[in-house]
CSV table of C-alpha atoms in Angstrom, one decimal:
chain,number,residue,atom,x,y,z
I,25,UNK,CA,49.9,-19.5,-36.4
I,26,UNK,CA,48.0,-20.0,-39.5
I,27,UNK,CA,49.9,-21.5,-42.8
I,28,UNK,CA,48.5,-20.7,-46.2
I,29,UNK,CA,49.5,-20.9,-49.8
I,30,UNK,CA,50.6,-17.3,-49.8
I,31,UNK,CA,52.2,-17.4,-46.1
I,32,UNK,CA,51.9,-17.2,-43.1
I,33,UNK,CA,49.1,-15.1,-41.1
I,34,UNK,CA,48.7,-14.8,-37.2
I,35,UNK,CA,45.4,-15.7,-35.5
I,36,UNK,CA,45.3,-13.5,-32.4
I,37,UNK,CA,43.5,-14.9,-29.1
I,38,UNK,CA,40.4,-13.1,-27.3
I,39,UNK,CA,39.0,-12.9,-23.7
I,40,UNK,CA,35.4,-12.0,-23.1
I,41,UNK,CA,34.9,-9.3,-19.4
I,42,UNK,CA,31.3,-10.0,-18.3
I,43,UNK,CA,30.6,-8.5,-15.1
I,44,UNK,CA,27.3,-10.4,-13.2
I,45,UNK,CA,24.5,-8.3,-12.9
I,46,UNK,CA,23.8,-9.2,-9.7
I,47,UNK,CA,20.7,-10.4,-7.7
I,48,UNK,CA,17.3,-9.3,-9.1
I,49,UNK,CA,13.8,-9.6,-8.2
I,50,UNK,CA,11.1,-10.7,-10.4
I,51,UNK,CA,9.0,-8.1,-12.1
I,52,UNK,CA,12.2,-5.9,-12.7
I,53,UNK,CA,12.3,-4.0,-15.8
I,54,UNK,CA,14.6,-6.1,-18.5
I,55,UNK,CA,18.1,-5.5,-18.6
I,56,UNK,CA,20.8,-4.8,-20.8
I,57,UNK,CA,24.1,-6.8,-20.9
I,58,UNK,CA,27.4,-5.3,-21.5
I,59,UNK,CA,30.1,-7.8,-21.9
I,60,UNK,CA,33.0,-6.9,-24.2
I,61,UNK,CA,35.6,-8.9,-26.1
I,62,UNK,CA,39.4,-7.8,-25.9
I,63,UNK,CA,38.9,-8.0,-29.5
I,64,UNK,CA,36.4,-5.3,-30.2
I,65,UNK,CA,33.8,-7.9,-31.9
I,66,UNK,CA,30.5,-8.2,-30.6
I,67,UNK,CA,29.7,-10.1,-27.7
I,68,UNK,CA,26.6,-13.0,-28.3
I,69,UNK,CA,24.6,-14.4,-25.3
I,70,UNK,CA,22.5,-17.0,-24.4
I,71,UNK,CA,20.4,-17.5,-21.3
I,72,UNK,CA,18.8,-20.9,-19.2
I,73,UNK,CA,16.9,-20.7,-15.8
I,74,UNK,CA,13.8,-18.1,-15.1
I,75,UNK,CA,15.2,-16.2,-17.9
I,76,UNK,CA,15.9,-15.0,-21.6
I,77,UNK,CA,18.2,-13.0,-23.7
I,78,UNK,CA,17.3,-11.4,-27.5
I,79,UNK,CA,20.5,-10.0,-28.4
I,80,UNK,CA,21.4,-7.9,-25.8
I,81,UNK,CA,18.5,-7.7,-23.5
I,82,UNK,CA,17.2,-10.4,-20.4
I,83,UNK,CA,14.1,-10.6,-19.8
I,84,UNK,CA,13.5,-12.5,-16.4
I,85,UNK,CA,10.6,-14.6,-16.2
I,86,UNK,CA,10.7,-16.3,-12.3
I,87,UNK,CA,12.1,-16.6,-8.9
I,88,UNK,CA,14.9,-18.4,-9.0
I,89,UNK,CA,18.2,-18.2,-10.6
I,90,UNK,CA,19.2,-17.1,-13.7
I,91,UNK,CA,22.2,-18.2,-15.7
I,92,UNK,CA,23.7,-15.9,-19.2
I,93,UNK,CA,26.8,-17.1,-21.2
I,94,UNK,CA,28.6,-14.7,-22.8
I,95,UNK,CA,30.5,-15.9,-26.0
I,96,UNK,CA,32.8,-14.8,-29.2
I,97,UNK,CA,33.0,-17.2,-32.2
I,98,UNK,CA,36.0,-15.2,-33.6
I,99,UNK,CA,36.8,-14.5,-36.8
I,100,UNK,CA,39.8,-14.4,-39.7
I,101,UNK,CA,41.9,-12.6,-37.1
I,102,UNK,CA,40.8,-13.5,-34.2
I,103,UNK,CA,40.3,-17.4,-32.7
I,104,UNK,CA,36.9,-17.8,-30.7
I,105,UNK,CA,36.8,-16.6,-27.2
I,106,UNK,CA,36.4,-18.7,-23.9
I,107,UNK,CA,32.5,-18.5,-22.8
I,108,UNK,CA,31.9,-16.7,-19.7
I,109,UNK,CA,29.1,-17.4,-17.6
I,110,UNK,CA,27.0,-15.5,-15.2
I,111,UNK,CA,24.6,-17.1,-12.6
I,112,UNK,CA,22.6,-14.9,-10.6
I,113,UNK,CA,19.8,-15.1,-8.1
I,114,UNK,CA,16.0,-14.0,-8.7
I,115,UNK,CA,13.9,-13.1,-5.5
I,116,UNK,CA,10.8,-13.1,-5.1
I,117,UNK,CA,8.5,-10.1,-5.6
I,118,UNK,CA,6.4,-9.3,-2.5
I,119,UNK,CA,2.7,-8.8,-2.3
I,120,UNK,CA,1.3,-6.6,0.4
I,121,UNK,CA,-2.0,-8.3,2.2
I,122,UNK,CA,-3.8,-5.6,3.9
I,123,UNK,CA,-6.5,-5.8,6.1
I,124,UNK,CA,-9.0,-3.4,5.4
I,125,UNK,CA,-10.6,-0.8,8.0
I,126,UNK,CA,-13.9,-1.4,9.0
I,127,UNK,CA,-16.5,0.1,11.3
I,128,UNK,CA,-19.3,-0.6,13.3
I,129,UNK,CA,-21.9,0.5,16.4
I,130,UNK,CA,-21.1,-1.0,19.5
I,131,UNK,CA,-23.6,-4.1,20.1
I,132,UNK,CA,-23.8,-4.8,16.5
I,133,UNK,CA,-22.6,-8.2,15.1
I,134,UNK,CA,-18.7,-8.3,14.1
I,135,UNK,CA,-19.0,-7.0,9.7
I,136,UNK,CA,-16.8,-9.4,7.8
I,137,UNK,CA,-13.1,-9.0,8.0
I,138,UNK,CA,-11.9,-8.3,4.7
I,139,UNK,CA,-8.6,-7.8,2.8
I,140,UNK,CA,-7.2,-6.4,-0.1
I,141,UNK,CA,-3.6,-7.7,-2.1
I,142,UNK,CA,-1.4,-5.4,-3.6
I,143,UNK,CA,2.2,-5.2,-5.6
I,144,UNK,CA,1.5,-7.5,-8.2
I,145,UNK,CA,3.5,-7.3,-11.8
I,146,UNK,CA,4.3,-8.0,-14.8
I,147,UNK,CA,0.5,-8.2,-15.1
I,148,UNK,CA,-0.2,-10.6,-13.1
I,149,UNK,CA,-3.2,-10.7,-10.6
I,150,UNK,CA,-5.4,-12.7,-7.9
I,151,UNK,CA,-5.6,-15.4,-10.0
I,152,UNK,CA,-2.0,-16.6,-9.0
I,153,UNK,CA,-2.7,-16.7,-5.1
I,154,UNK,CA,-4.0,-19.5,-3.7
I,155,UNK,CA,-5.7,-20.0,-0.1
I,156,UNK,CA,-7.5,-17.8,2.1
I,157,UNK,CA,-6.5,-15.7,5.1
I,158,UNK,CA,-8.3,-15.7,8.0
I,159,UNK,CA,-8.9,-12.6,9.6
I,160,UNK,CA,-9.7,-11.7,13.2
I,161,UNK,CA,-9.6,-8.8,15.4
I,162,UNK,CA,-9.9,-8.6,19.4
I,163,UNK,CA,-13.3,-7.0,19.5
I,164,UNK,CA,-16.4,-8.5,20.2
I,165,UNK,CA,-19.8,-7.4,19.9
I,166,UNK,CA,-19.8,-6.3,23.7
I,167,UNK,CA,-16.4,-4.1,23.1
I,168,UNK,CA,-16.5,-0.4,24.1
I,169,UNK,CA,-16.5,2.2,21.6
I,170,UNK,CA,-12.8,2.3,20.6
I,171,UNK,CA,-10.3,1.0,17.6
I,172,UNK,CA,-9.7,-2.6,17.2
I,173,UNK,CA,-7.0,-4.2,15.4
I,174,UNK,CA,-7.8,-6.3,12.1
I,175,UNK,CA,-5.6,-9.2,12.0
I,176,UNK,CA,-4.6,-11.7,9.0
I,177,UNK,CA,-3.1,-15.2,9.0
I,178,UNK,CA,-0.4,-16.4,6.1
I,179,UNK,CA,-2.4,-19.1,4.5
I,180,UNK,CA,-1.4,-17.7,1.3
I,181,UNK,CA,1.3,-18.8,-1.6
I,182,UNK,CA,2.2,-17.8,-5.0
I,183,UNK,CA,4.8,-18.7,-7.2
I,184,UNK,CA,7.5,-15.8,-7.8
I,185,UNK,CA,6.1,-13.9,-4.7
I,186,UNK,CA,6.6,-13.6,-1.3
I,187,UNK,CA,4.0,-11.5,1.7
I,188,UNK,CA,3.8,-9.3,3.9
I,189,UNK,CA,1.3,-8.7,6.0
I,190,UNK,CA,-0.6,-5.1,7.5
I,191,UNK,CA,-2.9,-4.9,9.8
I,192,UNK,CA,-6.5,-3.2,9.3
I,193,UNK,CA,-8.7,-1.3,12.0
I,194,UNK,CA,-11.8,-1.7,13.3
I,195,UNK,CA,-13.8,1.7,14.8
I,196,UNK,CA,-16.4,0.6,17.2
I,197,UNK,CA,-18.8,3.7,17.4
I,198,UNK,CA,-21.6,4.8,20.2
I,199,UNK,CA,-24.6,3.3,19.3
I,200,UNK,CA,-26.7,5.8,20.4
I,201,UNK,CA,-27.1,9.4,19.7
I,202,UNK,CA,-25.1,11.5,20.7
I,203,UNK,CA,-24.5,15.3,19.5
I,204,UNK,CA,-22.0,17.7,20.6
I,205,UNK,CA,-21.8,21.3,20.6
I,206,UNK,CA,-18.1,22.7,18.8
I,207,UNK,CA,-16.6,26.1,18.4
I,208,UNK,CA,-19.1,27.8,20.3
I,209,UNK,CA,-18.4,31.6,20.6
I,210,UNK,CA,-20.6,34.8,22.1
I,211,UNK,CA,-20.9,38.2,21.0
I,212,UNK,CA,-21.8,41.1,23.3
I,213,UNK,CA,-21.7,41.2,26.6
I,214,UNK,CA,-23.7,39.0,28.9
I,215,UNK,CA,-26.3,41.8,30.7
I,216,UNK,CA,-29.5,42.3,30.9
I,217,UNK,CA,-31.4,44.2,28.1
I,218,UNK,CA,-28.3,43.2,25.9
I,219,UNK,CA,-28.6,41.6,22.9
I,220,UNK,CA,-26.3,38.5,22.1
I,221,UNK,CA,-25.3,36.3,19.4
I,222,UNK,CA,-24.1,33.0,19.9
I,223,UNK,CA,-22.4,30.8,16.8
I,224,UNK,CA,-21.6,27.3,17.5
I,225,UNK,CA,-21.8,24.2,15.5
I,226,UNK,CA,-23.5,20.9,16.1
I,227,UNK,CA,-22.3,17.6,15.2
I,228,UNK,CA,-23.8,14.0,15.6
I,229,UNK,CA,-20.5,11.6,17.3
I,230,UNK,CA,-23.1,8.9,17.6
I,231,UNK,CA,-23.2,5.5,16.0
I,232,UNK,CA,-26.8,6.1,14.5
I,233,UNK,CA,-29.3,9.1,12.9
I,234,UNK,CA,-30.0,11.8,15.2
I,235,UNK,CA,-33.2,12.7,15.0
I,236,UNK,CA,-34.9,16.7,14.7
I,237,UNK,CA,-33.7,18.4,18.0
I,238,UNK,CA,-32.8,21.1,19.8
I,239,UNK,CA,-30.0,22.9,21.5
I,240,UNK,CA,-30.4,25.0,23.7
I,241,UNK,CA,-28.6,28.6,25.8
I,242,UNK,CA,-28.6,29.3,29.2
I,243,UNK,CA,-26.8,32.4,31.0
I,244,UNK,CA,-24.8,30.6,33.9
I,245,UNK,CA,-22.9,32.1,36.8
I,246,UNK,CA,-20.5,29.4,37.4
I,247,UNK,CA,-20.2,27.5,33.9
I,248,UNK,CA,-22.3,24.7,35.3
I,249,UNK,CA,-25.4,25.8,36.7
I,250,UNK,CA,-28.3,27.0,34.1
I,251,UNK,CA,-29.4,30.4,36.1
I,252,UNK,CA,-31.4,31.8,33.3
I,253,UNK,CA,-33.0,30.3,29.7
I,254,UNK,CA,-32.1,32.0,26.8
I,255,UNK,CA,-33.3,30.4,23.4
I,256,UNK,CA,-32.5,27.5,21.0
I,257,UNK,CA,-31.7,26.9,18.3
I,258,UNK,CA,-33.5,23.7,15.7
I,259,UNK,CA,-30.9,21.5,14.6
I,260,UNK,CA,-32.0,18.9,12.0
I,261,UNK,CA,-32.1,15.5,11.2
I,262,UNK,CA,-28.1,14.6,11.5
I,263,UNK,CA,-26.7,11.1,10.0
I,264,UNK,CA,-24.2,9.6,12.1
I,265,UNK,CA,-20.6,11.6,12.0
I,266,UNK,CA,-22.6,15.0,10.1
I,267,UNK,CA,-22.1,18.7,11.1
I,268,UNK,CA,-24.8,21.2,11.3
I,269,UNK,CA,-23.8,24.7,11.1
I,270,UNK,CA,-21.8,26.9,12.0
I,271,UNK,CA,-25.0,28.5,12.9
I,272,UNK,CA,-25.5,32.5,14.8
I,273,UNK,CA,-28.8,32.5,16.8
């Protein structure tokens, strides 16, 4: 009760509801605070820890924690509010470390393993890492042709992230030439004096250039066994993994 020179007036007492906002990870988008005085007057804040406030909104800065008092100074009707405080955990953001896929002939030296990072925010970039993974994989230069995993070690840290790690692949090709015939179909029937067309398509499953060659038709009696020659057809130069056709001869 308040006394004045013109009586008496009644100062009325507050409570502030301030709900936590719960655990958040760094990089999140800022947020916007909603506590609320019993007494319908605005709510002030202030923040300490990996964060800040600007009137209504945090902004978080860290991993960590994070800790926002919520007050109301009151006014002529109203006496000031008991702070509330909020203290809340900040996690870590996580980074992705990715081996990256790699190829090579079989008998050629192991390439260099390689990675890339990913996930990083609030415009951060490589700079904040430190250290160097090492990566490995089980092949060696004798390996048959085949896929290899690509491997990466933790020696990595940054503050306000965490990692995790994916693994990469490593293709060991034929070293040699080799081209196969796909998709080979035969129009007409197989007689004599009867003209045939054959389409089929050639393609280079080797490790290295194939160079100007040949395929060839025979008429067979038992799908194995070349009885009788019946043409070719040129195929050309083909880089490792390359198609030629489909082509009708």
């Amino acid at each position: 009760v308040q006394v004045s020179g013109t009586g008496v007036s009644t100062i009325q007492a507050q409570t502030i509801s301030f709900s936590s906002p719960g655990p958040q990870s760094y990089g999140v988008a800022p947020l916007t605070l909603t506590a609320t005085a019993s007494s319908g007057l605005a709510v002030s804040y202030s923040a300490s820890g990996n964060c800040t406030v600007s009137a209504s909104v945090l902004t978080i800065t860290g991993a960590g924690s994070c800790t926002v008092t919520a007050s109301q100074a009151g006014d002529a009707s109203y006496s000031p509010a008991s702070d509330v405080q909020q203290q809340f955990t900040i996690n870590p953001a996580y980074l992705a470390v990715t081996a990256n896929n790699q190829t090579m002939a079989s008998g050629a030296a192991i390439p260099s393993l390689t990675y890339t990072i990913t996930g990083f925010v609030n415009g951060d970039s490589s700079s904040v890492v430190s250290g160097t993974p090492s990566c490995t994989t089980t092949a060696t230069s004798s390996s048959a042709a085949g896929a290899y995993p690509i491997t990466c070690t933790r020696a990595l840290a940054a503050t306000n992230y965490s990692f995790n790690f994916f693994s990469g692949t490593l293709t060991i090709t034929s070293a040699g030439v080799d081209l196969i015939e796909q998709n080979v179909s035969v129009s007409g029937t197989p007689a004599a004096g009867v003209a045939m067309q054959v389409t089929e398509t050639a393609q280079n499953v080797g490790g290295s250039t194939a160079a100007n060659s040949y395929t060839g038709f025979y008429l067979s009696t038992d799908g194995v066994t070349r009885n009788t020659y019946l043409g070719n057809r040129a195929v050309p130069l083909l880089d490792a993994g390359v198609f030629s056709g489909p082509v009708t001869t």
